[in-house]
Tab-separated table of C-alpha atoms in Angstrom:
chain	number	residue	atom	x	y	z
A	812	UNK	CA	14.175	40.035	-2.426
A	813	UNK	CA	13.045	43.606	-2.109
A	814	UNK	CA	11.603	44.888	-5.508
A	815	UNK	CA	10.930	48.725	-5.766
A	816	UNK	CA	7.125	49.739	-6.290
A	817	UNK	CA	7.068	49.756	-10.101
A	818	UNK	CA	9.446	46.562	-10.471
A	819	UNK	CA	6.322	45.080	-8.114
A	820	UNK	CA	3.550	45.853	-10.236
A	821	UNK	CA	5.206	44.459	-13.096
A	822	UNK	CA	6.107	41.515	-11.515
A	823	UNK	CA	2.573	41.569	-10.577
A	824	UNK	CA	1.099	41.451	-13.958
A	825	UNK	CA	4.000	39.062	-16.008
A	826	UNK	CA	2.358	36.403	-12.960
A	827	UNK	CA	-1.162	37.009	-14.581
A	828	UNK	CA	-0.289	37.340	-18.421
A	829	UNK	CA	-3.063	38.754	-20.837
A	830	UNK	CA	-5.680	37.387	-22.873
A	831	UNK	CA	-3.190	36.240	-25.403
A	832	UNK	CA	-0.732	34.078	-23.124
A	833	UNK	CA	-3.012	31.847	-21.796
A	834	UNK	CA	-0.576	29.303	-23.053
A	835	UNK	CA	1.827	30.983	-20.566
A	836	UNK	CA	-0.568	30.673	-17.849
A	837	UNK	CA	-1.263	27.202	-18.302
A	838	UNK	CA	2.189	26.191	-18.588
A	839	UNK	CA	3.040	28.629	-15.120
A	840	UNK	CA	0.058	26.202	-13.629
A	841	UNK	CA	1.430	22.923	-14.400
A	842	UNK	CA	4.677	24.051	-12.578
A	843	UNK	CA	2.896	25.380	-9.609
A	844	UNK	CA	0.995	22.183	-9.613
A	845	UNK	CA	4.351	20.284	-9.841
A	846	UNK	CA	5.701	21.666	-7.140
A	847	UNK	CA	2.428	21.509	-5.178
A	848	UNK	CA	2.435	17.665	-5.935
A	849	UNK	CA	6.388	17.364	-5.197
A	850	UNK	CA	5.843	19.084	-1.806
A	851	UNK	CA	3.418	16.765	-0.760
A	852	UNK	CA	4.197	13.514	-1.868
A	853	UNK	CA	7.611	14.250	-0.329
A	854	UNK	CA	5.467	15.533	2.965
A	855	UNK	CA	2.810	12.147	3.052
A	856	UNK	CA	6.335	9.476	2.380
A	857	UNK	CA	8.347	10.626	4.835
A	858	UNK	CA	5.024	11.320	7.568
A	859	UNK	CA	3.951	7.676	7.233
A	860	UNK	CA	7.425	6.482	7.131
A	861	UNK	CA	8.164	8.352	10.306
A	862	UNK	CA	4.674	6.704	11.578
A	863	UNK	CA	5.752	3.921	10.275
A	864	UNK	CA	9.266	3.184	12.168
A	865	UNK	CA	7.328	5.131	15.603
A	866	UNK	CA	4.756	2.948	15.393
A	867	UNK	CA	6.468	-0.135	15.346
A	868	UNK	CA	9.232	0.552	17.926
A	869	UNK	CA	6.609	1.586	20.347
A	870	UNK	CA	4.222	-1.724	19.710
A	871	UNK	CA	7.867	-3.815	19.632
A	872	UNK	CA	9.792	-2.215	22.627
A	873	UNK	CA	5.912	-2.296	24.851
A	874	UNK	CA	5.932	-6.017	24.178
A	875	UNK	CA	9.845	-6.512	24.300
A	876	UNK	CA	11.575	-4.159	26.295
A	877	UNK	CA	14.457	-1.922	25.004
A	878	UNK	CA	16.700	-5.211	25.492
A	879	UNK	CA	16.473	-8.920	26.982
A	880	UNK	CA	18.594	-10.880	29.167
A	881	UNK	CA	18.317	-14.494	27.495
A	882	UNK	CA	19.221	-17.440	29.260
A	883	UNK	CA	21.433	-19.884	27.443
A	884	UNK	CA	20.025	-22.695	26.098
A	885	UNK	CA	16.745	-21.089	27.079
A	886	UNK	CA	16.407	-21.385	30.678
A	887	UNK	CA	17.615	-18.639	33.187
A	888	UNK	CA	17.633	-20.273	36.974
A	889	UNK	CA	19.398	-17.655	39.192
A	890	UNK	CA	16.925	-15.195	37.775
A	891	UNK	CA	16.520	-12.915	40.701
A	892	UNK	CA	20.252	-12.097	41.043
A	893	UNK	CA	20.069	-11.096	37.206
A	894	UNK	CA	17.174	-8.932	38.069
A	895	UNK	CA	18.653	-7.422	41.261
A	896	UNK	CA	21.936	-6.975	39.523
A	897	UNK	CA	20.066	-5.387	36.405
A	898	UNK	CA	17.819	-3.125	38.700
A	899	UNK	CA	21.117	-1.812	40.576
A	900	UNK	CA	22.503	-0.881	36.590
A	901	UNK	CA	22.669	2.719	36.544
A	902	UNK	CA	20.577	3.804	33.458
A	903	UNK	CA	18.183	0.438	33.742
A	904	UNK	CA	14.524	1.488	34.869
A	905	UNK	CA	13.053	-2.016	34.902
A	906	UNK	CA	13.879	-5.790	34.663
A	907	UNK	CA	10.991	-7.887	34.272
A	908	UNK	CA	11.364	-12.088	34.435
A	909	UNK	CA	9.172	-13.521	31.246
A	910	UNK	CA	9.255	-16.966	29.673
A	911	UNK	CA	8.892	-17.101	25.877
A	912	UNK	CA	8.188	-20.367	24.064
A	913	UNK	CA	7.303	-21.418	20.319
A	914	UNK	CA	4.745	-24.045	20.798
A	915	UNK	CA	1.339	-25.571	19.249
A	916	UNK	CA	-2.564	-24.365	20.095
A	917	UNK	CA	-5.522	-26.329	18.214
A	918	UNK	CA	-9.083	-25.527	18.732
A	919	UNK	CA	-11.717	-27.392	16.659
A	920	UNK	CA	-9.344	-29.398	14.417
A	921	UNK	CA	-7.937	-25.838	13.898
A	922	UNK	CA	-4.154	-25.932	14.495
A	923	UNK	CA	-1.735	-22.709	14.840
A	924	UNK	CA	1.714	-21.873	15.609
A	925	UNK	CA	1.419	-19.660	18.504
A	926	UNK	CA	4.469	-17.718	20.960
A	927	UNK	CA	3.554	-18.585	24.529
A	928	UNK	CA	4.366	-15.597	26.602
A	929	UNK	CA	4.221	-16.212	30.497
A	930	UNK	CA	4.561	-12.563	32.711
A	931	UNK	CA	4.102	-12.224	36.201
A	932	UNK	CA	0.316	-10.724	37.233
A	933	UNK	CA	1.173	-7.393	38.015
A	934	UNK	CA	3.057	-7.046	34.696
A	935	UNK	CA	0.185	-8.361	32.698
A	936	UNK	CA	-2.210	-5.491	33.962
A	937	UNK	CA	0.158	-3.074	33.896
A	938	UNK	CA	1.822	-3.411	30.477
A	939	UNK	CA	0.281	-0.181	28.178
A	940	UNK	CA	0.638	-1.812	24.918
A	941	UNK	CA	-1.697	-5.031	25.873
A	942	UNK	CA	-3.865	-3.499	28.374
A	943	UNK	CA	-5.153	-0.418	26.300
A	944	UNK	CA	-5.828	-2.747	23.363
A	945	UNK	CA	-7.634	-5.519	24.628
A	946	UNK	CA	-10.705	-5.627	22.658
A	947	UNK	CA	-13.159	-8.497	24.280
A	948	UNK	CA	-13.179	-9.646	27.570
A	949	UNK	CA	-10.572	-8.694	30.525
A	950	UNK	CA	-6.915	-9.520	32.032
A	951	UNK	CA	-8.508	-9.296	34.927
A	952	UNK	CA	-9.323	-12.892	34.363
A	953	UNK	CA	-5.810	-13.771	33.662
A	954	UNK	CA	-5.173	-15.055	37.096
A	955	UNK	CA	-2.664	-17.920	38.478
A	956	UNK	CA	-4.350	-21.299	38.643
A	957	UNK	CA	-6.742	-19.760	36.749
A	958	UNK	CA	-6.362	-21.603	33.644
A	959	UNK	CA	-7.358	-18.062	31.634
A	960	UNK	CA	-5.424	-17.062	28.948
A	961	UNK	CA	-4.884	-13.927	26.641
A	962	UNK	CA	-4.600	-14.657	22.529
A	963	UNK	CA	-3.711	-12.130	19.770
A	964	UNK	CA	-7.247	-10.966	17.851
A	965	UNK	CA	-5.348	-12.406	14.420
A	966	UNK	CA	-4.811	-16.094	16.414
A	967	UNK	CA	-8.742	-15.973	17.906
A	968	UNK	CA	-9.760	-15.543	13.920
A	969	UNK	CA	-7.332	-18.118	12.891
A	970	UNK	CA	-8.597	-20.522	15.246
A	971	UNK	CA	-12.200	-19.656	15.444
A	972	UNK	CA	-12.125	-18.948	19.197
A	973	UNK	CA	-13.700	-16.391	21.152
A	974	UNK	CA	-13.956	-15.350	24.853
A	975	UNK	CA	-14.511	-18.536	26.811
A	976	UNK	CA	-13.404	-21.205	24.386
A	977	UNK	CA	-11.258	-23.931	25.183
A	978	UNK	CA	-7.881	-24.001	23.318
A	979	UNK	CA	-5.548	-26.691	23.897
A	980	UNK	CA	-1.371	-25.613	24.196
A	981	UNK	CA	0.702	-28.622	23.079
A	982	UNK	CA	4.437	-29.021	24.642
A	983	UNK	CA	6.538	-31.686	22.472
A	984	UNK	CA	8.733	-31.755	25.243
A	985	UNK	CA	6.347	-33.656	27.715
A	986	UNK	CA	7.462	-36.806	29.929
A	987	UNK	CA	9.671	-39.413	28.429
A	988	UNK	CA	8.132	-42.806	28.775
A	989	UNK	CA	9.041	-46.534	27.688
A	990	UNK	CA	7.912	-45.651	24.065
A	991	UNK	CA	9.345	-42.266	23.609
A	992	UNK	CA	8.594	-38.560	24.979
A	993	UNK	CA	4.895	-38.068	25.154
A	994	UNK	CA	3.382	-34.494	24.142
A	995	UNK	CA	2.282	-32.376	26.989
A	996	UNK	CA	-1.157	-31.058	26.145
A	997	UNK	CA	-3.332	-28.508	28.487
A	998	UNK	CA	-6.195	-26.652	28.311
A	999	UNK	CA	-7.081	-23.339	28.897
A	1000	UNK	CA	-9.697	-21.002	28.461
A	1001	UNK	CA	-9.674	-17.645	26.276
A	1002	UNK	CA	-10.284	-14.903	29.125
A	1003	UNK	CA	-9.273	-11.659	26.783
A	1004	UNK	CA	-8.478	-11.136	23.026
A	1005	UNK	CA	-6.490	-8.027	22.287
A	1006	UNK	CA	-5.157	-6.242	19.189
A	1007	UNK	CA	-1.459	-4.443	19.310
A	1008	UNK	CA	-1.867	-3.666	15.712
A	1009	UNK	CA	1.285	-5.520	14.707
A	1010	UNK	CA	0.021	-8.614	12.518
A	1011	UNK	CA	2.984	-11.046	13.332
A	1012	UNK	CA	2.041	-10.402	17.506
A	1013	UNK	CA	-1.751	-10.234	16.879
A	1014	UNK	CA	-0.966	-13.376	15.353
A	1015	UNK	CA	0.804	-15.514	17.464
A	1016	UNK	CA	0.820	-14.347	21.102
A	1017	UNK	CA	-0.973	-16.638	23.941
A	1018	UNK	CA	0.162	-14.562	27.292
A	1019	UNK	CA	-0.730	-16.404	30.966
A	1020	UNK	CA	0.962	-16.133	34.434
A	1021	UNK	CA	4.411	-16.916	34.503
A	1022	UNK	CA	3.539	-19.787	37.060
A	1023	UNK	CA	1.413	-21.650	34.585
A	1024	UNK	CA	4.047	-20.975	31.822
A	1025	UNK	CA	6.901	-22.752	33.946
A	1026	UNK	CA	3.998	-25.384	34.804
A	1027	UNK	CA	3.034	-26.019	31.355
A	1028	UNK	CA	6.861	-26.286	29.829
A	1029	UNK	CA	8.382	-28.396	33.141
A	1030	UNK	CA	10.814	-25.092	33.865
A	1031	UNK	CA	10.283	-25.445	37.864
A	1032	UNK	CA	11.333	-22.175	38.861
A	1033	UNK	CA	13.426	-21.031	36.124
A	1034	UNK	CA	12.617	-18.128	33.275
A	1035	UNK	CA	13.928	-17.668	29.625
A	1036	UNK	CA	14.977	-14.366	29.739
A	1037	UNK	CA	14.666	-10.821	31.436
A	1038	UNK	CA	13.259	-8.141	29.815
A	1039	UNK	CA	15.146	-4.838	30.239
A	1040	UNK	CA	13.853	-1.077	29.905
A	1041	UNK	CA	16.255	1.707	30.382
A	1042	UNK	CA	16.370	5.560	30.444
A	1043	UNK	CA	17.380	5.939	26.595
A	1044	UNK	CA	16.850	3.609	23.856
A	1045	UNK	CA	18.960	5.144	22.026
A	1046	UNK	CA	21.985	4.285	24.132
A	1047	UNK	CA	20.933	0.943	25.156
A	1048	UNK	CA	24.096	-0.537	24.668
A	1049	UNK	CA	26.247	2.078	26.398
A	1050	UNK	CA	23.625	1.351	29.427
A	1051	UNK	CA	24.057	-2.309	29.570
A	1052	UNK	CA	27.875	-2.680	28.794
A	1053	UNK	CA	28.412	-3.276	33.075
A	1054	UNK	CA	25.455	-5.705	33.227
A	1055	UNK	CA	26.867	-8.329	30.227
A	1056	UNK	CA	30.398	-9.298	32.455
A	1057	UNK	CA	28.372	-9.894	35.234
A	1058	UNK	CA	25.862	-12.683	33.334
A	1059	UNK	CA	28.405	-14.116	30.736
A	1060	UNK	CA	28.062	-17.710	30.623
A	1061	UNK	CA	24.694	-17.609	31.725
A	1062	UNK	CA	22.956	-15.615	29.562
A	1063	UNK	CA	23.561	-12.833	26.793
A	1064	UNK	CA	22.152	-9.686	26.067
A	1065	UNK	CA	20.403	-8.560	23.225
A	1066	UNK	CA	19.104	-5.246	22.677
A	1067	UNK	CA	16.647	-3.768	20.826
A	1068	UNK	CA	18.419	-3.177	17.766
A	1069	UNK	CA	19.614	-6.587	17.945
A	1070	UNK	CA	16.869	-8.095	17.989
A	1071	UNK	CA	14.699	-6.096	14.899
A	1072	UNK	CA	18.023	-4.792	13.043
A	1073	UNK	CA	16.862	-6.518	9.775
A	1074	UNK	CA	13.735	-4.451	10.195
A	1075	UNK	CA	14.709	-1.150	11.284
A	1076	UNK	CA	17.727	-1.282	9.142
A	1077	UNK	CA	15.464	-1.808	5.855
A	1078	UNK	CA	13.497	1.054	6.773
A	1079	UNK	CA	15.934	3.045	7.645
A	1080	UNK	CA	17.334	2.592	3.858
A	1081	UNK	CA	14.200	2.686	1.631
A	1082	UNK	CA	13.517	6.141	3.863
A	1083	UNK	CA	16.545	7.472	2.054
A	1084	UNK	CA	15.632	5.999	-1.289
A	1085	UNK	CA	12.308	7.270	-0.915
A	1086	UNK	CA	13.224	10.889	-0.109
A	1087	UNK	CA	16.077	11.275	-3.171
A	1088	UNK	CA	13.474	9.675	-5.312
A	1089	UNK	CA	10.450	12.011	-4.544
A	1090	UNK	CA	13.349	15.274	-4.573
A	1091	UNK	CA	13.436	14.195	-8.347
A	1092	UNK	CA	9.629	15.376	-8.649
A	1093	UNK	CA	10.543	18.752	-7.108
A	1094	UNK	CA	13.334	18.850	-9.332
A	1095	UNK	CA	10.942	18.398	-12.521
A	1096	UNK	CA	8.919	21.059	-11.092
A	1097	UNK	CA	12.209	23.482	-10.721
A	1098	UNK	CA	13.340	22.698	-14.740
A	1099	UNK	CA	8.850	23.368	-15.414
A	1100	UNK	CA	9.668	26.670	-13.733
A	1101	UNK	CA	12.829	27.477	-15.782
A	1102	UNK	CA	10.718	26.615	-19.021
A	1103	UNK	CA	7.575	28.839	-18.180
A	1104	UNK	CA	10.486	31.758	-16.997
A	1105	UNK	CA	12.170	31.248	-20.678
A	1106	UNK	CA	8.847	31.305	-22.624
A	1107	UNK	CA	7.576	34.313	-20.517
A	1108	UNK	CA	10.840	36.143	-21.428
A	1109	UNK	CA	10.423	35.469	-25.225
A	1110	UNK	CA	7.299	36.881	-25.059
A	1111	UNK	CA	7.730	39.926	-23.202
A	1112	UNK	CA	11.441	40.455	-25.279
A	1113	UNK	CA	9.824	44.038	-26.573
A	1114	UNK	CA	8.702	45.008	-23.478
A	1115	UNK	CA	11.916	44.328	-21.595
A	1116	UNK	CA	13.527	46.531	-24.694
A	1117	UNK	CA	11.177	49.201	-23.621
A	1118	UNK	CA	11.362	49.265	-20.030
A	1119	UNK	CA	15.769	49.157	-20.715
A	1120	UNK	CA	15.453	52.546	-22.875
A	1121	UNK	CA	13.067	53.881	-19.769
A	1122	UNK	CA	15.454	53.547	-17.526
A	1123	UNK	CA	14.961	50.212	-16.116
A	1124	UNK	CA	18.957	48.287	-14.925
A	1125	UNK	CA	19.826	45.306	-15.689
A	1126	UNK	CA	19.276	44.241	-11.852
A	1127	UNK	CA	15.869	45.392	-12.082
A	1128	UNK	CA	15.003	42.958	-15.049
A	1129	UNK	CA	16.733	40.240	-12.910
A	1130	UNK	CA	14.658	40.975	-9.476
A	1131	UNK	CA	11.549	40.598	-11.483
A	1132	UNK	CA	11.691	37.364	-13.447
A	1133	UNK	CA	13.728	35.827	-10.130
A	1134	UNK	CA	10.568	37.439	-8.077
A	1135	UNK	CA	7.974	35.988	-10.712
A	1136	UNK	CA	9.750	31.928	-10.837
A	1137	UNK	CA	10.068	32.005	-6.907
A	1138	UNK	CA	6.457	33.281	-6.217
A	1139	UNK	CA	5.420	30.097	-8.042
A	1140	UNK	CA	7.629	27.749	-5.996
A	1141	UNK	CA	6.165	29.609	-2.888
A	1142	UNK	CA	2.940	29.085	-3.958
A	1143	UNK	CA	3.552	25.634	-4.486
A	1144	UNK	CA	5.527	24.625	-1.327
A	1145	UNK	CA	2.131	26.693	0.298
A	1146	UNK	CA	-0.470	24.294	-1.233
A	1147	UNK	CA	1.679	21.473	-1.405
A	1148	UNK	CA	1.636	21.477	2.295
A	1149	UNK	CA	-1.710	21.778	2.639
A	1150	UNK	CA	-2.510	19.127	0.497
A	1151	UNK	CA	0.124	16.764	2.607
A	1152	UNK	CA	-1.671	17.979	6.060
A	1153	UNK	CA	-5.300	16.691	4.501
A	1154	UNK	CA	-3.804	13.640	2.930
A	1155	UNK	CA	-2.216	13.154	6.385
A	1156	UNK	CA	-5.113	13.585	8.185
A	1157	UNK	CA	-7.969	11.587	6.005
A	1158	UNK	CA	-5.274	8.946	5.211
A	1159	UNK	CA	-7.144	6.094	6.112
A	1160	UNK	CA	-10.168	7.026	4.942
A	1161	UNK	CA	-8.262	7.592	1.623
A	1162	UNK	CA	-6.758	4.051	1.615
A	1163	UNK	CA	-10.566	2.701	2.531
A	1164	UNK	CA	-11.777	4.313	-0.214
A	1165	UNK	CA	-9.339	3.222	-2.693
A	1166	UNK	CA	-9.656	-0.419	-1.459
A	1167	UNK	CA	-13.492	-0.067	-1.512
A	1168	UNK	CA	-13.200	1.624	-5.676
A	1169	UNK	CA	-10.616	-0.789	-6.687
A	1170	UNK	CA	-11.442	-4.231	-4.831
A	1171	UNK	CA	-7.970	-4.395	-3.746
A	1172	UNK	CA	-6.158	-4.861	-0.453
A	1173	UNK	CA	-3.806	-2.050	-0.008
A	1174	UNK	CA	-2.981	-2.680	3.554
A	1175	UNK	CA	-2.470	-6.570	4.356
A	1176	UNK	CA	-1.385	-6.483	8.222
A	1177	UNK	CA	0.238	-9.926	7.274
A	1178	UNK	CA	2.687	-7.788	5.002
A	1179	UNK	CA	3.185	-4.308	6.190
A	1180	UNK	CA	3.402	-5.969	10.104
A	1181	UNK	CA	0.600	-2.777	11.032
A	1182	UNK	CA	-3.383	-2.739	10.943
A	1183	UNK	CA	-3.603	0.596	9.895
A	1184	UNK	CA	-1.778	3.347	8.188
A	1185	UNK	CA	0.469	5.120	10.250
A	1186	UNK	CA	1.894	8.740	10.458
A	1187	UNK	CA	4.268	11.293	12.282
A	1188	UNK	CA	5.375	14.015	10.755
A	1189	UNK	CA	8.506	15.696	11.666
A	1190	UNK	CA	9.072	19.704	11.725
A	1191	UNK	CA	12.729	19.357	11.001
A	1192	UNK	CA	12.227	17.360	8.171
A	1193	UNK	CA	8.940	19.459	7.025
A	1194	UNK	CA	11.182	22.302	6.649
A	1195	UNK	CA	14.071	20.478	5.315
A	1196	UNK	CA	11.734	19.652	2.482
A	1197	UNK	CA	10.639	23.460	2.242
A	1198	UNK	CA	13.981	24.889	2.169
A	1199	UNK	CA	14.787	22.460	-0.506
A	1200	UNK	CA	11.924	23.279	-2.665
A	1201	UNK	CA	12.425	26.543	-2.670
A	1202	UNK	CA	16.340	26.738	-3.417
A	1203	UNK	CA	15.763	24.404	-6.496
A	1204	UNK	CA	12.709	26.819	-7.798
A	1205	UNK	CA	15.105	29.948	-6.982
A	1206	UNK	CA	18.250	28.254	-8.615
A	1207	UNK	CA	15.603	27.280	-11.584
A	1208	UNK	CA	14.786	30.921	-11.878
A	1209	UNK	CA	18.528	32.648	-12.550
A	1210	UNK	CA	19.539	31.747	-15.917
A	1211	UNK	CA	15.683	33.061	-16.954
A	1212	UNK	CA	16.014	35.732	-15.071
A	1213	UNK	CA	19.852	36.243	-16.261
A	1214	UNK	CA	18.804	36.095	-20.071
A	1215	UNK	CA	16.093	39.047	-19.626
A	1216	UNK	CA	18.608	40.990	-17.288
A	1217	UNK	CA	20.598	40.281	-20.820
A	1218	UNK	CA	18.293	41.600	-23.459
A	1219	UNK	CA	19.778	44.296	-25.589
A	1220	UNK	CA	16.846	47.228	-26.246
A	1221	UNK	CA	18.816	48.916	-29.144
A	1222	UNK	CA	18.932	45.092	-31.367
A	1223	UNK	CA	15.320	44.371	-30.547
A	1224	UNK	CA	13.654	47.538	-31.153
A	1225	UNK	CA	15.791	48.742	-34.177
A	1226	UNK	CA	13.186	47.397	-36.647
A	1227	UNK	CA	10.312	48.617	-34.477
């Protein structure tokens, strides 16, 4: 909006009112402040949200793959023709043969659900999301014959163990004897602890070579299921439409999506809720604006009368007010963002702090599936958020603006 150099200065000084409207001051600085807040609540929900979804599609899909080829009934036999016929899928960049179990650990009289994992070697030490996190002692030791296993930091608390402790895997489907099916029970020693960050994996994971796996649960040489990673996990399904004739009645595919939808699909939703919600403080902000704008035009009535018999148009008056309501929502949106970028980037230290003032647990892993407080903020939404801020404080600013542009010189200064 270009003013002209006089329509400037007075914009200028109805921003900084005199001695005598300090009550318009203060009420201009509770909208700036409002729309300062607005800006970066909006910023910090949608950041950590962002983090939030990131973070847990990049822990999940590490561990799981952007889909899985699950035998049916839970054993996959022929598994190298599914994994050569996977591999030869145009779009597929991997196909890895795991077996995935619920079972039973114990460790002094301690007793756990756990989620036996068994990979091959080479896919244990080279899988990003368990090797950059373990935390004590090395896969390395994870070996075939070995006996060595790998346990979630969570399940090691749980049960008390560290590295080198014996834990004991129970299999309730052992040998069947005269007096029923006996339990299969083995024990193996705790060769590396490591910490994803997702509670649920952290947890319940016990990973060891696929060859004890398939020992341990009678399997011979079969898997449960194929884990899949292709070029886009976004089109997952479009990649892996040839690949399901080829393995129906054997096994069935399940993607990604699939297999977290109740997850993704929540978040997805309370994203949305979240953003309309937090537009609403903007929004306040915007009718704080439109209040400050009316009260500054009540006061400054005479001088508007003045100004009109000087010369000043009616689109003059109009540029001003709109120029003196949108450099507050400028302003704002300005610090609002700055106070989301050092929200954003203290964060945790800001939730430790809390926790530590209040006594209170603000981020259980066991609920919000994460150790730590995530966050990714997005430029496209960023200035989404900026673009909306600043059309609500400019829309805020007409009928203000309109009712000064309005003011009749010749009613208010005929008793002056």
């Amino acid at each position: 909006m270009l003013l002209s150099r006089y329509e400037s200065m007075i914009a200028r000084r109805y921003l900084l009112p005199g001695r005598g409207e300090r009550f318009i001051v203060l009420v201009a600085g509770f909208s700036l402040g409002a729309v300062m807040l607005g800006v970066a609540a909006l910023v910090i929900v949608m950041s950590v949200m962002n983090g939030f979804r990131a973070e847990l599609f990049d822990k999940i899909v590490g561990l799981n793959g952007h889909a899985v080829v699950q035998g049916v009934g839970g054993r996959l036999p022929d598994w190298q023709q599914v994994v050569r016929e996977a591999r030869a899928t145009p779009g597929v960049t991997e196909a890895t043969p795991l077996i995935e179990q619920p079972l039973f650990a114990t460790y002094n009289g301690r007793a756990e659900f756990i989620l036996l994992r068994g990979m091959r070697t080479q896919d244990i030490r080279q899988n990003a999301t368990i090797q950059s996190k373990v935390v004590v002692g090395s896969l390395s030791s994870v070996t075939p014959g070995s006996n060595n296993v790998a346990i979630g930091a969570r399940l090691a608390e749980a049960l008390g163990a560290t590295i080198g402790s014996q834990i004991t895997i129970w299999n309730p489907q052992g040998q069947s004897t005269p007096f029923g099916t006996v339990p299969r029970q083995v024990s193996y020693t705790v060769g590396a602890i490591f910490e994803v960050g997702i509670y649920d994996y952290d947890k319940a994971y016990v990973i060891m070579p696929i060859q004890d796996a398939q020992t341990l649960l009678l399997m011979g040489d079969a898997v449960s299921m194929i884990e899949l990673e292709t070029q886009n996990a976004d089109r997952v399904g479009e990649i892996l439409a040839p690949l399901a004739p080829k393995v129906q009645g054997d096994a069935i595919i399940r993607d990604w999506r699939q297999l977290n939808a109740e997850l993704f699909d929540a978040l997805a939703v309370e994203r949305v809720a979240m953003f309309v919600v937090l537009c609403i403080i903007i929004l306040v902000a915007a009718f704080n604006i439109a209040s400050s704008l009316i009260m500054l035009v009540r006061a400054k009535t005479r001088d508007i009368a003045i100004l009109r018999t000087m010369g000043a148009s009616r689109g003059a008056m109009l540029r001003i007010f709109m120029t003196v309501g949108t450099t507050i929502g400028v302003l704002g949106t300005i610090a609002g963002l700055v106070l989301g970028s050092v929200f954003l980037f203290y964060r945790q230290a800001v939730v430790n702090f809390v926790q530590f003032v209040t006594g209170q647990n603000l981020w259980d892993p066991s609920i919000r599936y994460l150790t730590e407080l995530p966050s990714k903020p997005d430029p496209v939404e960023i200035v989404a958020i900026v673009v909306i801020t600043l059309v609500m404080t400019f829309l805020a600013t007409i009928y203000p603006a309109y009712k000064a542009a309005s003011t009749d010189p010749v009613q208010v200064l005929r008793y002056e």
